[in-house]
Amino acid sequence: MPTRGGSARYEGLGKEGKGWTSTQSKALDEQPYGFGTRFGDEPGTNPEELIAAAHASCFTMALSFALAGAGYSDGTLETSARVTVDKDGDGFTITSSKLDLTAKVPGIAPDEFERIAQDAKANCPVSKVLNAEVTLTHKLES
């Protein structure tokens, strides 16, 4: 399996500092981040937003492959993730990642979908790496 990479640069220190983050693929290339993008409304990204996107992407792909492995060949999966950061002493801790899924999988029974979705949630690599509560809500459309 390949190793994927990302990088960050931060100039200045603390709240006044400014950062830039990039991914190996250059999907993000010098994307700005800093205190204002993380805890305020300044344009740019932040680590929690990137984790949320990674978690939603990982889970959705894991579920797609699990459904295909169960014999389903058609469907649409849309997942959002909301990562929560809470104050923890002098620092902060990511305390949860909440996945919200809307799915359309023709012919699947709700109980089978629930079993497959919960397994994908528990076993996608990003769920495994997060040391936080990982929850999943979903809506199966007919």
Backbone as ProteinMPNN parsed JSONL, in Angstrom:
{"seq_chain_A": "MPTRGGSARYEGLGKEGKGWTSTQSKALDEQPYGFGTRFGDEPGTNPEELIAAAHASCFTMALSFALAGAGYSDGTLETSARVTVDKDGDGFTITSSKLDLTAKVPGIAPDEFERIAQDAKANCPVSKVLNAEVTLTHKLES", "coords_chain_A": {"N_chain_A": [[0.848, -1.183, 0.0], [0.465, 2.272, -0.704], [2.21, 5.069, 0.78], [0.907, 8.061, 1.915], [1.216, 11.629, 1.816], [1.391, 14.797, 3.506], [1.897, 18.274, 4.179], [2.893, 21.056, 6.239], [3.43, 24.522, 6.84], [4.356, 27.115, 8.992], [4.47, 30.465, 9.699], [5.65, 32.832, 11.914], [4.396, 33.046, 15.288], [1.951, 31.553, 17.456], [-1.246, 33.181, 17.819], [-0.834, 35.234, 16.002], [0.597, 34.103, 13.975], [0.827, 32.64, 10.668], [-0.278, 30.018, 8.565], [0.311, 27.437, 6.073], [-0.9, 24.731, 4.231], [-0.346, 21.686, 2.481], [-1.009, 18.977, 0.206], [0.35, 15.832, -0.82], [-0.562, 15.115, -3.365], [-1.155, 17.536, -4.392], [-3.744, 18.418, -4.389], [-4.512, 20.058, -2.383], [-2.716, 22.955, -2.217], [-0.536, 24.855, -0.726], [-2.586, 25.864, 0.918], [-4.112, 28.276, 2.919], [-3.996, 28.47, 6.515], [-4.66, 29.003, 9.987], [-4.918, 30.583, 13.228], [-7.238, 32.154, 12.932], [-8.641, 30.812, 10.878], [-9.106, 28.453, 12.061], [-10.391, 28.859, 14.536], [-12.027, 30.946, 14.071], [-13.689, 32.869, 11.542], [-12.183, 33.282, 9.269], [-11.094, 33.079, 5.821], [-9.914, 29.99, 4.516], [-8.473, 26.859, 5.57], [-8.549, 24.233, 8.085], [-7.172, 21.927, 10.511], [-9.214, 20.249, 11.618], [-11.35, 20.424, 9.811], [-10.146, 19.238, 7.614], [-9.728, 16.662, 8.609], [-12.398, 15.939, 8.933], [-13.252, 15.891, 6.233], [-11.577, 13.87, 5.29], [-12.48, 11.721, 6.868], [-15.203, 11.47, 6.089], [-14.817, 10.856, 3.372], [-13.284, 8.466, 3.476], [-14.968, 6.682, 4.944], [-17.213, 6.634, 3.202], [-16.163, 5.495, 0.871], [-15.345, 3.007, 1.913], [-17.841, 1.936, 2.629], [-19.036, 1.832, 0.094], [-17.443, -0.121, -1.181], [-17.982, -2.283, 0.515], [-20.728, -2.659, 0.102], [-20.709, -3.313, -2.62], [-19.271, -5.691, -2.411], [-21.183, -7.193, -1.13], [-22.86, -7.747, -3.148], [-24.324, -5.711, -4.357], [-24.872, -3.424, -7.009], [-25.496, -0.872, -7.729], [-26.069, 2.491, -6.75], [-26.157, 5.404, -4.596], [-24.195, 7.298, -2.447], [-23.941, 9.697, 0.024], [-22.057, 11.478, 2.23], [-21.55, 13.453, 5.094], [-19.291, 14.841, 7.457], [-18.818, 15.912, 10.776], [-16.542, 17.28, 12.748], [-15.754, 17.712, 16.095], [-14.181, 19.968, 18.268], [-13.063, 20.394, 21.507], [-12.334, 22.336, 24.422], [-9.616, 21.388, 26.442], [-8.214, 21.345, 29.27], [-5.329, 23.233, 29.114], [-5.238, 23.038, 26.433], [-6.663, 21.631, 23.451], [-8.998, 19.101, 22.376], [-9.975, 16.722, 19.983], [-13.117, 15.599, 20.106], [-15.207, 14.235, 18.922], [-16.405, 12.685, 15.902], [-18.861, 13.053, 13.731], [-20.671, 11.268, 11.542], [-22.854, 11.68, 8.83], [-25.06, 10.212, 6.79], [-26.623, 9.884, 3.649], [-28.248, 7.605, 1.701], [-28.862, 5.732, -1.265], [-29.719, 2.71, -2.254], [-30.733, 0.47, -4.352], [-32.955, -2.207, -3.693], [-31.907, -3.124, -1.247], [-32.342, -4.341, 2.058], [-33.388, -2.596, 4.996], [-32.236, -3.54, 7.494], [-30.022, -5.04, 6.649], [-28.57, -3.051, 5.341], [-28.01, -1.358, 7.531], [-26.316, -3.038, 9.083], [-24.122, -3.379, 7.316], [-23.336, -0.69, 6.941], [-22.651, 0.104, 9.579], [-20.497, -1.612, 10.034], [-18.714, -0.67, 8.081], [-18.302, 1.9, 9.109], [-16.979, 1.305, 11.526], [-14.668, 0.088, 10.577], [-13.348, 1.564, 8.58], [-10.224, 2.987, 7.645], [-9.741, 5.656, 8.615], [-11.635, 5.967, 10.67], [-10.557, 4.119, 12.43], [-8.143, 5.326, 13.155], [-8.811, 7.604, 14.525], [-8.981, 8.807, 17.792], [-11.443, 9.202, 19.123], [-14.938, 9.624, 19.831], [-16.857, 8.086, 17.42], [-19.578, 8.531, 15.489], [-22.535, 7.586, 13.643], [-25.129, 8.641, 11.615], [-27.831, 7.929, 9.465], [-29.719, 8.022, 6.409], [-31.722, 6.099, 4.513], [-32.775, 6.142, 1.339], [-35.573, 5.319, -0.715]], "CA_chain_A": [[0.0, 0.0, 0.0], [1.273, 3.496, -0.751], [2.214, 6.021, 1.884], [0.463, 9.371, 1.442], [1.836, 12.674, 2.609], [0.93, 16.169, 3.569], [2.887, 19.118, 4.842], [2.425, 22.344, 6.753], [4.436, 25.538, 7.159], [3.77, 28.151, 9.839], [5.384, 31.595, 9.857], [5.199, 33.56, 13.081], [4.001, 32.135, 16.358], [0.692, 31.807, 18.143], [-2.393, 33.727, 17.082], [-0.397, 36.123, 14.919], [1.229, 33.321, 12.922], [0.047, 32.231, 9.498], [0.175, 28.727, 8.076], [-0.078, 26.931, 4.769], [-0.851, 23.276, 4.201], [-0.374, 21.094, 1.14], [-1.042, 17.524, 0.128], [1.279, 15.237, -1.777], [-1.162, 15.14, -4.701], [-1.362, 18.955, -4.703], [-5.163, 18.788, -4.325], [-4.331, 21.283, -1.586], [-1.376, 23.462, -2.498], [-0.333, 26.103, 0.016], [-3.885, 26.328, 1.423], [-3.858, 28.987, 4.17], [-4.662, 28.136, 7.764], [-4.105, 29.666, 11.159], [-5.862, 30.729, 14.333], [-8.497, 32.709, 12.427], [-9.381, 29.823, 10.094], [-9.415, 27.324, 12.936], [-11.3, 29.231, 15.62], [-12.828, 32.077, 13.627], [-14.35, 32.739, 10.243], [-11.316, 33.71, 8.175], [-11.008, 32.108, 4.722], [-8.827, 29.024, 4.62], [-8.874, 25.566, 6.106], [-8.037, 23.921, 9.423], [-6.987, 20.48, 10.637], [-10.456, 19.522, 11.886], [-12.069, 20.367, 8.543], [-9.465, 18.256, 6.774], [-10.044, 15.352, 9.183], [-13.797, 15.662, 8.598], [-13.306, 15.506, 4.818], [-10.927, 12.558, 5.18], [-13.342, 10.702, 7.472], [-16.355, 11.283, 5.209], [-14.345, 10.188, 2.153], [-12.86, 7.11, 3.807], [-16.148, 5.898, 5.274], [-18.063, 6.466, 2.026], [-15.523, 4.518, -0.007], [-15.424, 1.699, 2.585], [-19.22, 1.47, 2.491], [-19.231, 1.511, -1.315], [-16.806, -1.408, -1.449], [-18.703, -3.313, 1.272], [-21.981, -2.911, -0.6], [-20.361, -4.051, -3.837], [-18.914, -7.039, -1.979], [-22.42, -7.883, -0.746], [-23.61, -8.047, -4.356], [-25.079, -4.562, -4.882], [-24.091, -2.836, -8.099], [-25.955, 0.47, -8.048], [-26.433, 3.263, -5.577], [-25.553, 6.708, -4.345], [-23.87, 7.517, -1.043], [-23.471, 11.054, 0.317], [-21.721, 11.536, 3.646], [-20.856, 14.613, 5.661], [-18.716, 14.576, 8.779], [-18.635, 17.109, 11.602], [-15.545, 17.023, 13.791], [-15.887, 18.653, 17.202], [-13.01, 20.243, 19.095], [-13.426, 20.973, 22.797], [-11.253, 22.77, 25.314], [-9.125, 20.304, 27.287], [-7.155, 21.966, 30.053], [-4.723, 24.358, 28.404], [-5.254, 22.775, 24.993], [-7.904, 21.223, 22.817], [-9.095, 17.695, 22.003], [-11.048, 16.324, 19.086], [-13.942, 14.726, 20.946], [-16.133, 13.4, 18.152], [-16.588, 12.833, 14.466], [-20.228, 12.606, 13.488], [-20.95, 10.994, 10.14], [-24.261, 11.76, 8.463], [-25.105, 9.547, 5.493], [-27.843, 9.675, 2.886], [-27.913, 6.547, 0.756], [-29.882, 5.118, -2.11], [-29.192, 1.432, -2.713], [-31.912, -0.29, -4.759], [-33.105, -3.606, -3.321], [-31.315, -3.523, 0.027], [-33.217, -4.279, 3.23], [-32.834, -1.667, 5.991], [-31.383, -4.171, 8.496], [-28.756, -5.384, 6.001], [-27.859, -1.792, 5.14], [-27.525, -0.925, 8.849], [-25.18, -3.888, 9.451], [-22.988, -3.072, 6.44], [-22.895, 0.682, 7.222], [-21.976, 0.138, 10.882], [-19.207, -2.271, 9.864], [-17.854, 0.269, 7.352], [-17.953, 2.966, 10.059], [-16.007, 0.795, 12.488], [-13.459, -0.463, 9.973], [-12.6, 2.394, 7.633], [-8.962, 3.339, 8.291], [-9.776, 6.923, 9.347], [-12.324, 5.69, 11.932], [-9.633, 3.399, 13.309], [-7.06, 6.179, 13.636], [-9.334, 8.646, 15.4], [-9.165, 8.437, 19.189], [-12.599, 10.024, 19.486], [-16.208, 8.977, 19.569], [-17.252, 8.143, 16.023], [-20.989, 8.176, 15.38], [-23.075, 7.561, 12.29], [-26.557, 8.672, 11.366], [-28.022, 7.734, 8.034], [-31.052, 8.0, 5.834], [-31.754, 5.242, 3.33], [-33.88, 6.542, 0.483], [-36.024, 4.25, -1.619]], "C_chain_A": [[0.892, 1.245, 0.0], [1.2, 4.279, 0.554], [1.867, 7.378, 1.315], [1.022, 10.443, 2.351], [1.131, 14.01, 2.524], [1.981, 16.976, 4.301], [2.239, 20.411, 5.304], [3.629, 23.234, 7.037], [3.733, 26.616, 7.956], [4.813, 29.234, 10.048], [4.834, 32.507, 10.939], [4.693, 32.562, 14.102], [2.658, 32.528, 16.945], [-0.379, 32.365, 17.225], [-1.976, 34.583, 15.904], [0.242, 35.37, 13.763], [0.264, 32.974, 11.805], [0.628, 30.919, 8.982], [-0.327, 28.427, 6.687], [0.059, 25.415, 4.81], [-1.01, 22.787, 2.771], [-0.482, 19.581, 1.259], [-0.087, 17.057, -0.958], [0.745, 15.329, -3.195], [-1.339, 16.555, -5.251], [-2.84, 19.308, -4.842], [-5.308, 20.012, -3.429], [-2.896, 21.725, -1.823], [-1.235, 24.832, -1.853], [-1.664, 26.709, 0.467], [-3.658, 27.024, 2.766], [-4.639, 28.411, 5.35], [-3.96, 28.862, 8.891], [-5.182, 29.783, 12.223], [-7.224, 31.189, 13.823], [-9.305, 31.74, 11.595], [-9.807, 28.651, 10.953], [-10.476, 27.669, 13.97], [-12.18, 30.423, 15.267], [-13.434, 31.793, 12.272], [-13.487, 33.208, 9.08], [-11.292, 32.654, 7.074], [-9.771, 31.231, 4.873], [-9.358, 27.736, 5.207], [-8.365, 25.417, 7.528], [-7.946, 22.413, 9.556], [-8.292, 19.705, 10.834], [-11.306, 19.378, 10.627], [-11.454, 19.311, 7.623], [-9.715, 16.84, 7.29], [-11.478, 14.971, 8.841], [-13.922, 15.207, 7.141], [-12.681, 14.124, 4.614], [-11.83, 11.456, 5.729], [-14.552, 10.422, 6.584], [-15.946, 10.508, 3.952], [-14.008, 8.728, 2.407], [-14.061, 6.213, 4.083], [-16.993, 5.615, 4.028], [-17.466, 5.452, 1.063], [-15.585, 3.121, 0.607], [-16.827, 1.113, 2.437], [-19.513, 1.06, 1.048], [-18.659, 0.132, -1.646], [-17.518, -2.541, -0.714], [-20.025, -3.657, 0.596], [-21.742, -3.679, -1.895], [-20.012, -5.496, -3.498], [-20.117, -7.861, -1.563], [-23.323, -8.129, -1.952], [-24.429, -6.906, -4.932], [-24.219, -3.857, -5.92], [-24.495, -1.415, -8.433], [-26.278, 1.195, -6.749], [-25.722, 4.591, -5.523], [-25.363, 6.858, -2.844], [-23.359, 8.945, -0.894], [-23.283, 11.167, 1.823], [-21.108, 12.885, 3.982], [-20.327, 14.187, 7.024], [-18.54, 15.908, 9.487], [-17.729, 16.734, 12.765], [-15.647, 18.117, 14.834], [-14.576, 18.745, 17.975], [-13.495, 20.91, 20.366], [-12.179, 21.346, 23.566], [-10.899, 21.605, 26.231], [-7.935, 20.831, 28.079], [-6.633, 23.193, 29.345], [-4.763, 24.19, 26.894], [-6.637, 22.402, 24.509], [-7.831, 19.746, 22.463], [-10.222, 17.52, 20.995], [-11.859, 15.285, 19.846], [-14.93, 13.879, 20.162], [-16.007, 13.685, 16.66], [-17.942, 12.225, 14.169], [-20.461, 12.49, 11.983], [-22.452, 11.053, 9.91], [-24.372, 11.314, 7.007], [-26.516, 9.565, 4.925], [-27.481, 8.697, 1.778], [-29.131, 6.121, -0.041], [-29.244, 3.863, -2.705], [-30.389, 0.556, -3.075], [-31.849, -1.746, -4.285], [-32.541, -4.021, -1.985], [-32.341, -3.382, 1.15], [-32.58, -3.356, 4.273], [-31.915, -2.321, 7.019], [-30.037, -4.59, 7.905], [-27.925, -4.121, 5.775], [-27.248, -1.312, 6.455], [-26.279, -1.719, 9.245], [-23.945, -3.518, 8.622], [-22.441, -1.672, 6.738], [-22.146, 0.764, 8.552], [-20.607, -0.535, 10.808], [-18.229, -1.354, 9.12], [-17.403, 1.405, 8.265], [-16.848, 2.503, 10.994], [-14.668, 0.457, 11.854], [-12.795, 0.387, 8.91], [-11.337, 2.873, 8.346], [-8.994, 4.654, 9.073], [-10.541, 6.749, 10.661], [-11.374, 5.033, 12.918], [-8.566, 4.31, 13.897], [-7.548, 7.248, 14.615], [-9.526, 8.103, 16.816], [-10.283, 9.309, 19.743], [-13.847, 9.199, 19.249], [-16.54, 9.16, 18.094], [-18.693, 7.665, 15.953], [-21.415, 8.22, 13.932], [-24.584, 7.68, 12.359], [-26.736, 8.497, 9.871], [-29.49, 7.763, 7.673], [-30.963, 7.186, 4.56], [-32.99, 5.623, 2.532], [-34.292, 5.391, -0.407], [-36.165, 4.755, -3.025]], "O_chain_A": [[1.948, 1.259, 0.633], [0.245, 4.157, 1.321], [2.469, 7.809, 0.331], [1.274, 10.193, 3.53], [0.383, 14.294, 1.588], [2.854, 16.418, 4.967], [1.178, 20.803, 4.82], [4.698, 22.761, 7.421], [2.611, 26.994, 7.619], [5.916, 28.956, 10.519], [3.672, 32.91, 10.881], [4.575, 31.371, 13.813], [2.279, 33.699, 16.93], [-0.423, 32.07, 16.03], [-2.693, 34.653, 14.906], [0.413, 35.931, 12.681], [-0.954, 33.01, 11.977], [1.843, 30.723, 8.959], [-1.255, 29.061, 6.185], [1.024, 24.885, 5.36], [-1.712, 23.393, 1.962], [-0.1, 18.988, 2.267], [0.236, 17.795, -1.889], [1.503, 15.591, -4.129], [-1.636, 16.74, -6.431], [-3.17, 20.377, -5.356], [-6.129, 20.892, -3.689], [-1.965, 20.94, -1.644], [-1.743, 25.832, -2.36], [-1.848, 27.925, 0.406], [-3.07, 26.428, 3.668], [-5.767, 27.938, 5.21], [-2.81, 29.281, 8.761], [-6.235, 29.153, 12.125], [-8.253, 30.661, 14.244], [-10.534, 31.817, 11.59], [-10.754, 27.939, 10.621], [-11.362, 26.86, 14.247], [-12.991, 30.858, 16.083], [-13.662, 30.643, 11.898], [-14.012, 33.503, 8.006], [-11.45, 31.465, 7.353], [-8.716, 31.692, 5.308], [-10.57, 27.552, 5.324], [-7.817, 26.356, 8.106], [-8.581, 21.688, 8.789], [-8.455, 18.62, 10.276], [-11.913, 18.331, 10.401], [-12.17, 18.581, 6.938], [-9.893, 15.916, 6.497], [-11.753, 13.821, 8.499], [-14.625, 14.238, 6.855], [-13.202, 13.308, 3.853], [-11.938, 10.383, 5.134], [-14.891, 9.262, 6.35], [-16.661, 9.602, 3.523], [-14.402, 7.853, 1.636], [-14.167, 5.119, 3.528], [-17.437, 4.485, 3.823], [-18.192, 4.634, 0.498], [-15.85, 2.149, -0.101], [-16.978, -0.074, 2.151], [-20.17, 0.046, 0.813], [-19.308, -0.678, -2.308], [-17.649, -3.641, -1.252], [-20.398, -4.828, 0.527], [-22.495, -4.596, -2.223], [-20.41, -6.418, -4.21], [-20.084, -9.09, -1.633], [-24.424, -8.659, -1.804], [-25.159, -7.107, -5.902], [-23.009, -3.707, -5.75], [-23.908, -0.801, -9.324], [-26.707, 0.581, -5.772], [-24.808, 4.865, -6.301], [-26.274, 6.576, -2.064], [-22.445, 9.356, -1.609], [-24.224, 10.979, 2.594], [-20.259, 13.396, 3.252], [-20.865, 13.278, 7.657], [-18.162, 16.906, 8.875], [-18.112, 15.967, 13.648], [-15.63, 19.304, 14.507], [-13.95, 17.734, 18.292], [-14.251, 21.88, 20.315], [-11.113, 20.756, 23.389], [-11.785, 20.917, 26.737], [-6.795, 20.773, 27.62], [-7.4, 24.095, 29.01], [-4.37, 25.092, 26.155], [-7.647, 22.807, 25.083], [-6.745, 19.199, 22.271], [-11.295, 18.105, 21.143], [-11.349, 14.218, 20.189], [-15.445, 12.894, 20.691], [-15.573, 14.754, 16.23], [-18.145, 11.023, 14.338], [-20.448, 13.483, 11.256], [-23.23, 10.532, 10.709], [-23.841, 11.964, 6.106], [-27.484, 9.293, 5.634], [-26.54, 8.919, 1.016], [-30.263, 6.147, 0.441], [-28.35, 3.944, -3.547], [-30.999, -0.042, -2.189], [-30.836, -2.425, -4.45], [-32.681, -5.185, -1.609], [-33.11, -2.421, 1.185], [-31.357, -3.339, 4.415], [-30.904, -1.724, 7.391], [-29.014, -4.507, 8.586], [-26.713, -4.125, 5.993], [-26.088, -0.902, 6.483], [-25.292, -1.135, 9.695], [-22.853, -3.363, 9.167], [-21.226, -1.479, 6.783], [-21.112, 1.426, 8.637], [-19.659, -0.08, 11.448], [-17.056, -1.269, 9.483], [-16.248, 1.827, 8.203], [-15.885, 3.233, 11.228], [-13.635, 0.53, 12.519], [-11.764, -0.018, 8.372], [-11.381, 3.141, 9.547], [-8.331, 4.759, 10.105], [-10.143, 7.323, 11.675], [-11.385, 5.354, 14.106], [-8.127, 4.092, 15.026], [-6.775, 7.736, 15.439], [-10.158, 7.065, 17.01], [-10.093, 10.055, 20.703], [-13.81, 8.191, 18.544], [-16.503, 10.279, 17.583], [-18.996, 6.529, 16.316], [-20.741, 8.816, 13.092], [-25.245, 6.922, 13.07], [-25.865, 8.886, 9.094], [-30.371, 7.559, 8.508], [-30.223, 7.532, 3.639], [-34.116, 5.447, 2.996], [-33.46, 4.579, -0.809], [-36.535, 3.994, -3.92]]}, "name": "protein", "num_of_chains": 1, "seq": "MPTRGGSARYEGLGKEGKGWTSTQSKALDEQPYGFGTRFGDEPGTNPEELIAAAHASCFTMALSFALAGAGYSDGTLETSARVTVDKDGDGFTITSSKLDLTAKVPGIAPDEFERIAQDAKANCPVSKVLNAEVTLTHKLES"}
